Tab-separated table of C-alpha atoms in Angstrom:
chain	number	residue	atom	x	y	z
A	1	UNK	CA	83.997	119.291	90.196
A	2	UNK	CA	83.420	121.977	87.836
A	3	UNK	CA	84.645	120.909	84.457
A	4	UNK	CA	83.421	117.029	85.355
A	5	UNK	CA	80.808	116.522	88.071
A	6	UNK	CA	78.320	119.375	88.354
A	7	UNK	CA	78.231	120.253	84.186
A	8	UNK	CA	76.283	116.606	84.422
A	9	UNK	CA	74.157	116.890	87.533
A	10	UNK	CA	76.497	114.411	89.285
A	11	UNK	CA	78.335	114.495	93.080
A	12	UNK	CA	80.488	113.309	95.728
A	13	UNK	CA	79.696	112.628	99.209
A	14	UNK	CA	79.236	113.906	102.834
A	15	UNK	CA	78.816	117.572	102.614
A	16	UNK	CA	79.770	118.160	99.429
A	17	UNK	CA	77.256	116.228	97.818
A	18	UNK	CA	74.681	117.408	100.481
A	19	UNK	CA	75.521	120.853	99.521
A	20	UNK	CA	75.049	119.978	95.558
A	21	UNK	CA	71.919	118.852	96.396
A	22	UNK	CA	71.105	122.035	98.418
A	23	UNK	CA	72.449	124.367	95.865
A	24	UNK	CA	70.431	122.681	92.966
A	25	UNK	CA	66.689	122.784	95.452
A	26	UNK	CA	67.492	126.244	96.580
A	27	UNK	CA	68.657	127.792	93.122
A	28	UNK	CA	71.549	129.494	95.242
A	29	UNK	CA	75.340	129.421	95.324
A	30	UNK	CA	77.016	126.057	95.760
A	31	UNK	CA	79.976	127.941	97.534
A	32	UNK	CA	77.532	129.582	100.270
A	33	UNK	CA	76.229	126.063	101.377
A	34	UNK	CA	79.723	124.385	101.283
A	35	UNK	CA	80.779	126.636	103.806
A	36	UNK	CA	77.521	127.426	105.976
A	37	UNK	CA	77.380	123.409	106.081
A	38	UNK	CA	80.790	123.181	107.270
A	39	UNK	CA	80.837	125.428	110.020
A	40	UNK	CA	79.466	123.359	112.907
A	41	UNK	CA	81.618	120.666	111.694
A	42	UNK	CA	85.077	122.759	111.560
A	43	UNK	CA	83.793	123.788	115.279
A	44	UNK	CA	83.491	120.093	116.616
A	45	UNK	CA	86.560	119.427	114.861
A	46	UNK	CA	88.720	122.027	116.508
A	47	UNK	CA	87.235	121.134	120.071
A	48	UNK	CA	87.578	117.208	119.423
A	49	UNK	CA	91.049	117.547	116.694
A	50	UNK	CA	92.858	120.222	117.888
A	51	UNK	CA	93.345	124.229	116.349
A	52	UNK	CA	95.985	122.677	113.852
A	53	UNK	CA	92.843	120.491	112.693
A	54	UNK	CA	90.610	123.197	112.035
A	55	UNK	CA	92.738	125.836	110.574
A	56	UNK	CA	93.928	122.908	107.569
A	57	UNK	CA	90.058	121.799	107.318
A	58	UNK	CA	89.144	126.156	107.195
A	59	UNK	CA	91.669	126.508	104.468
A	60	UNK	CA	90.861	123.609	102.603
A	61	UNK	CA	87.057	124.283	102.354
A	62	UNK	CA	87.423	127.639	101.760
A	63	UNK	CA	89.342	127.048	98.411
A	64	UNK	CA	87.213	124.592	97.283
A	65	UNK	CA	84.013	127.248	98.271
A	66	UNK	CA	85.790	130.005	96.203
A	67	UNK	CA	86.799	127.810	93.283
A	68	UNK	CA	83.663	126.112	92.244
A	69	UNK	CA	82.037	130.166	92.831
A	70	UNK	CA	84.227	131.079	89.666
A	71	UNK	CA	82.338	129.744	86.449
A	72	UNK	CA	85.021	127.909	84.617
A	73	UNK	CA	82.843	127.586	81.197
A	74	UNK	CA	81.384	123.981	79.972
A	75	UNK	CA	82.595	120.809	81.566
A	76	UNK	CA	85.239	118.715	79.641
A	77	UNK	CA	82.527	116.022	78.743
A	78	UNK	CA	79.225	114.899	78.768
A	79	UNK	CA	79.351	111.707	78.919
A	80	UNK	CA	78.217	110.226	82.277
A	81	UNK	CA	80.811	107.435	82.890
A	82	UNK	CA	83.867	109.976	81.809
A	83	UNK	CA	82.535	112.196	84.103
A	84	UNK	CA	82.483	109.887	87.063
A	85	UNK	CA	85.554	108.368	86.756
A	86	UNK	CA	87.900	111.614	86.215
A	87	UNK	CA	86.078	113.781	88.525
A	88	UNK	CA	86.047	111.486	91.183
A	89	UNK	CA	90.067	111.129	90.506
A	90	UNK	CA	90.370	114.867	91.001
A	91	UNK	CA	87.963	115.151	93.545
A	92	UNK	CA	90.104	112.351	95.311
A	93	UNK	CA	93.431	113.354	94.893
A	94	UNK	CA	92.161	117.047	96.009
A	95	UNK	CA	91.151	115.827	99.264
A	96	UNK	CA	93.432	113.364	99.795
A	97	UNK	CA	96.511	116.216	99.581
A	98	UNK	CA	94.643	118.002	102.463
A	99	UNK	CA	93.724	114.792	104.404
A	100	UNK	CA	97.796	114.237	104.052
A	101	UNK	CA	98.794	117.325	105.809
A	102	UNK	CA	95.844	117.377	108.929
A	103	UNK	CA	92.876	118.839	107.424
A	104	UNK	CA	89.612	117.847	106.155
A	105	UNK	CA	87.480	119.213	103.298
A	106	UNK	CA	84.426	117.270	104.474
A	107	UNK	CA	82.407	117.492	107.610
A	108	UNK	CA	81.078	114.105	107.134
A	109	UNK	CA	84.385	112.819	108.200
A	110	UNK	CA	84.090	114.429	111.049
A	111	UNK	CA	81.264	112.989	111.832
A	112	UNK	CA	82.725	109.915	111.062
A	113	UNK	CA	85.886	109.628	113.139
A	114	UNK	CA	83.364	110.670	116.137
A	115	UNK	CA	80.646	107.817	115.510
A	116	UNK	CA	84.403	105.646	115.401
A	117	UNK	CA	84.829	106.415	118.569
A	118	UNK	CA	81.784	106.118	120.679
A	119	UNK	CA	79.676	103.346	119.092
A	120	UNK	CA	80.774	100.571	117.188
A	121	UNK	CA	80.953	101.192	114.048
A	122	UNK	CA	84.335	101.797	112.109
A	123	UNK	CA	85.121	104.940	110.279
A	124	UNK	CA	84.677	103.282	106.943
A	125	UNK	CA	80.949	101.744	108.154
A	126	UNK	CA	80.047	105.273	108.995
A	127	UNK	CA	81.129	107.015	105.783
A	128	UNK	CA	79.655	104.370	103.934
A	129	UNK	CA	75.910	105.139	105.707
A	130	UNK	CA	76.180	108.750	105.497
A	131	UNK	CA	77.180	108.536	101.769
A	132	UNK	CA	74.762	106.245	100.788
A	133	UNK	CA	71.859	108.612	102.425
A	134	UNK	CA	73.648	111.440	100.536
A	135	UNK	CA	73.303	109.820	97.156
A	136	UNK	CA	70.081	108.074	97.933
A	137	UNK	CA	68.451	111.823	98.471
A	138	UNK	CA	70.585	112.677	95.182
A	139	UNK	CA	68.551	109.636	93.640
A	140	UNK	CA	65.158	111.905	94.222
A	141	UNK	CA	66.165	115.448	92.949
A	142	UNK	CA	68.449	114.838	90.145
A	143	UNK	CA	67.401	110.931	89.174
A	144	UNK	CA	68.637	107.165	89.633
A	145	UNK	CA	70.528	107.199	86.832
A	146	UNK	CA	72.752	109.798	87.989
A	147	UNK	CA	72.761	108.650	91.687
A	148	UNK	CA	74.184	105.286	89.822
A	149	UNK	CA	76.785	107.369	88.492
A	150	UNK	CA	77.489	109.433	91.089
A	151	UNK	CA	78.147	106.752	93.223
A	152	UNK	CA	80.608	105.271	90.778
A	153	UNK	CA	82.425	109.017	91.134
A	154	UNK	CA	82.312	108.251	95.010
A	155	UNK	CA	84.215	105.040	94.848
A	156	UNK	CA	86.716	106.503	92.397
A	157	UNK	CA	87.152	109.496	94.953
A	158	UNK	CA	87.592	106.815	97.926
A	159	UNK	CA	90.420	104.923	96.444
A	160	UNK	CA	92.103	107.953	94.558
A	161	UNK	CA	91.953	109.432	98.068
A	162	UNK	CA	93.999	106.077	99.303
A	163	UNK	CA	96.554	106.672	96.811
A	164	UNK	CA	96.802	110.269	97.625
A	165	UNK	CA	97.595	109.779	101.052
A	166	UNK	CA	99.711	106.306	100.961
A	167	UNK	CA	100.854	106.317	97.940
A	168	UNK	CA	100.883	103.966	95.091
A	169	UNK	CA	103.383	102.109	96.402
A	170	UNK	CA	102.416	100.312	99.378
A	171	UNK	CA	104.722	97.978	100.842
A	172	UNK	CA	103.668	94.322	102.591
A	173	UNK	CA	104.712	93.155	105.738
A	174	UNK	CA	105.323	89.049	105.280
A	175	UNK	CA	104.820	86.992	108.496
A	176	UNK	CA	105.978	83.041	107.797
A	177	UNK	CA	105.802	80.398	109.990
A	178	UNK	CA	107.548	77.125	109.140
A	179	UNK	CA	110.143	74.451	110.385
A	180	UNK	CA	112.688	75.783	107.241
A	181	UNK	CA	112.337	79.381	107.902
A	182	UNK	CA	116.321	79.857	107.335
A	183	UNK	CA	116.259	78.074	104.344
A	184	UNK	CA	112.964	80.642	102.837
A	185	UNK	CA	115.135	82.976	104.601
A	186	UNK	CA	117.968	82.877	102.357
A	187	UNK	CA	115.442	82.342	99.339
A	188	UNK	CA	114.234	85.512	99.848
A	189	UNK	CA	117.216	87.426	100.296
A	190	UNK	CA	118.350	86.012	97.303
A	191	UNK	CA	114.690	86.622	95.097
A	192	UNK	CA	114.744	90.473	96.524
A	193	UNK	CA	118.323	91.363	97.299
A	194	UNK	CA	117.191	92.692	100.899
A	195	UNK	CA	117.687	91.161	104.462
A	196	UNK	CA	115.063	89.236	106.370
A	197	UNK	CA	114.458	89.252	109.945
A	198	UNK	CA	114.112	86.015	111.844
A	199	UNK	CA	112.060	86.813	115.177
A	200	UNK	CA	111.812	83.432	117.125
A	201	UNK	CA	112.650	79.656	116.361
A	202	UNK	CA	110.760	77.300	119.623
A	203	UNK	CA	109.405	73.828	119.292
A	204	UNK	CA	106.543	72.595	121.938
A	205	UNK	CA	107.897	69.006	121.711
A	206	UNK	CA	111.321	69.763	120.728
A	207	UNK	CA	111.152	67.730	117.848
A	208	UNK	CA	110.046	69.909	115.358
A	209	UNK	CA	111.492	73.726	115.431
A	210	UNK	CA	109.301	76.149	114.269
A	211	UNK	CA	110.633	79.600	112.985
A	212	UNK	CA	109.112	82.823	112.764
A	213	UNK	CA	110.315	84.940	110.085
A	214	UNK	CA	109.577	88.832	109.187
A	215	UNK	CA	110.216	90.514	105.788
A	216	UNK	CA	108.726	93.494	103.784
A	217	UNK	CA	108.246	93.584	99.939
A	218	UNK	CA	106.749	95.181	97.423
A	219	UNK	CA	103.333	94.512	95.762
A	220	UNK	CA	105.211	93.564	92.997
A	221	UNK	CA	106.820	90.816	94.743
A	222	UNK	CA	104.110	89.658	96.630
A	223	UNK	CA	103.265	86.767	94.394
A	224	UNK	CA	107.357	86.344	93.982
A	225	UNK	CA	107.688	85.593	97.538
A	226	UNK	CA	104.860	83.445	97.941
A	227	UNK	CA	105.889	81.331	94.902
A	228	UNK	CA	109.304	80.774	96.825
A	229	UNK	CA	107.807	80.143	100.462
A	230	UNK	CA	105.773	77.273	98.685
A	231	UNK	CA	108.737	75.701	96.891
A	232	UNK	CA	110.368	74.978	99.976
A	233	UNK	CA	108.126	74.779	102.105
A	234	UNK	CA	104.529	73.990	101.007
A	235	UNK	CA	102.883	73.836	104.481
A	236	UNK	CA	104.494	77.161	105.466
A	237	UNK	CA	101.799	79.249	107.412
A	238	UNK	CA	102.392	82.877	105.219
A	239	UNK	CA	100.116	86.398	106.463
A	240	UNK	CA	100.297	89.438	104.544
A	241	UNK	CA	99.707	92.447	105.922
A	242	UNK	CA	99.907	96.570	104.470
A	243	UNK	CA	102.927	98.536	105.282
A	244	UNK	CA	101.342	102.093	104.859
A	245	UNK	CA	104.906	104.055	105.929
A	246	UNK	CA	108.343	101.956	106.053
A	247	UNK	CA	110.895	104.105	107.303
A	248	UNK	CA	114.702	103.170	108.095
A	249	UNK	CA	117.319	100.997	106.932
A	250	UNK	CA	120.000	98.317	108.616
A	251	UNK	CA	122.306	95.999	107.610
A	252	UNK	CA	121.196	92.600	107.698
A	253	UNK	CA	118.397	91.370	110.363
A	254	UNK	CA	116.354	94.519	109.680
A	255	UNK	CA	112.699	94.899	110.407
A	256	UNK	CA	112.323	97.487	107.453
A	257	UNK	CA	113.498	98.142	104.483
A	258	UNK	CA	113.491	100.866	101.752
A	259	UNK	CA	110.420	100.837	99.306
A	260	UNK	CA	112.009	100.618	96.031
C-alpha cells in the first residue's frame, strides 16, 4: 500500500479501506485505526474461529499496522491505473499468504463468514456489500474518480488473493455422460497420458447403456478434452467443475491425479 495505493489517495476494502478513510478525516496514523478497528473483530473471531484463528489474524494485522507506520519515501508511480493494478496485486498476494495459513488481515471477512452463516447471503454477496459501502464513502472524501480506481485495485486484490491461496494452477474435475464413455475413455488417456475413472454404466430400457465417466485435467487441457468428447461423441452430456486441491496418485482407475 505504501509505495502504490495511499501515495495516490487510493484503497482496498473492508477495514483497511475504512481505516484509509479514517486516517485521511482524522489527520491521524493509519496504523492506530487499522488496529483499533480490528480489535472487536479479532475478538468475534477467536470466540466464533478458534485461538489458532485469532493469533494468525493478530499477527497478520499487526505487521501490516507497523509497516505502513514506517514512511517508505514517494510511491513508485503516479499514475492512477499503475497504481491500482500493482497495488492491488501486492495487497492480494499479502493477504492471500495469511488467508493460506488460518488468519485474516481484514475484519470485514469476519463479518462476512458470520452474515454466511446466519442469513442468506454467501460470503462473496457479503464482501461485495460491505466493499461497495467502503468505496462508495471513499467516493465522498477523496473523489469518484479515485473510488473508480480504487475499486479496480479491489478486484485486482480479489483475484490475486485467489491465486494466492489456490494457486495458478487449478485443476478441473470432468464429469461425462454418454453411451461411448469407454471409447472417450481411452481418447483421453491417450490426449493426456493419465487414467480415467469410469463410475457407473446403467441403461433404463436396456437398450441404450449410458456411462458415467470421471477425469481431472488441467486448464490447459480443458478445451483439449472437450474437443475429443465431441469427436466421438457429439451428444455427450460434459460438466466441468474446479479442483481447488488434488492430492494422491493410483495406477489406472484413479479418481485423482497429479497437477502437472
Amino acid at each position: 500500500m505504501q509505495f502504490f495505493l495511499l501515495p495516490n489517495h487510493l484503497l482496498d476494502g473492508g477495514v483497511t479501506g475504512l481505516s484509509i478513510i479514517a486516517a485521511r478525516v482524522f489527520g491521524m496514523p493509519l496504523g492506530l485505526f487499522l488496529v483499533v478497528l480490528n480489535i472487536p473483530f479479532i475478538i468475534l473471531g477467536y470466540k466464533k474461529f478458534g485461538k489458532a484463528f485469532a493469533v494468525c489474524s493478530s499477527i497478520g494485522i499487526a505487521a501490516l499496522a507497523l509497516l505502513t507506520s514506517v514512511h517508505m519515501g514517494n510511491g513508485f508511480t503516479d499514475v492512477p491505473i499503475l497504481a491500482a493494478v500493482f497495488g492491488g496485486m501486492v495487497v492480494g498476494v499479502g493477504v492471500g499468504i495469511v488467508v493460506r495459513y488460518g488468519g485474516i488481515i481484514d475484519g470485514a471477512d469476519t463479518i462476512a463468514v458470520l452474515i454466511d452463516r446466519e442469513t442468506m447471503f454467501s460470503v462473496s454477496e457479503a464482501i461485495m456489500a460491505i466493499n461497495g459501502a467502503i468505496i462508495t464513502l471513499a467516493g465522498f472524501v477523496f473523489g469518484w474518480e479515485q473510488a473508480m480506481y480504487s475499486l479496480i485495485a479491489y478486484f485486482v486484490a480479489h483475484k490475486a488473493i485467489d491465486v494466492a491461496v489456490e494457486g495458478i494452477d487449478e485443476s478441473r474435475c470432468v464429469w461425462i455422460v454418454s453411451m461411448h464413455v469407454r471409447e472417450i475413455g481411452k481418447t483421453i488417456n491417450q490426449l493426456i497420458e493419465e487414467p480415467v475413472t469410469y463410475i457407473k454404466e446403467s441403461s433404463p430400457d436396456d437398450r441404450e447403456p449410458h456411462g458415467i465417466m470421471l477425469a481431472v485435467i488441467t486448464r490447459l487441457e480443458e478445451q483439449k478434452v472437450k474437443t475429443a468428447v465431441r469427436a466421438v461423441d457429439p451428444m455427450a452430456y460434459i460438466v466441468m467443475t474446479g479442483a481447488h486441491e488434488v492430492v494422491g496418485k493410483i495406477s489406472e482407475g484413479s479418481l485423482h491425479r497429479q497437477p502437472r
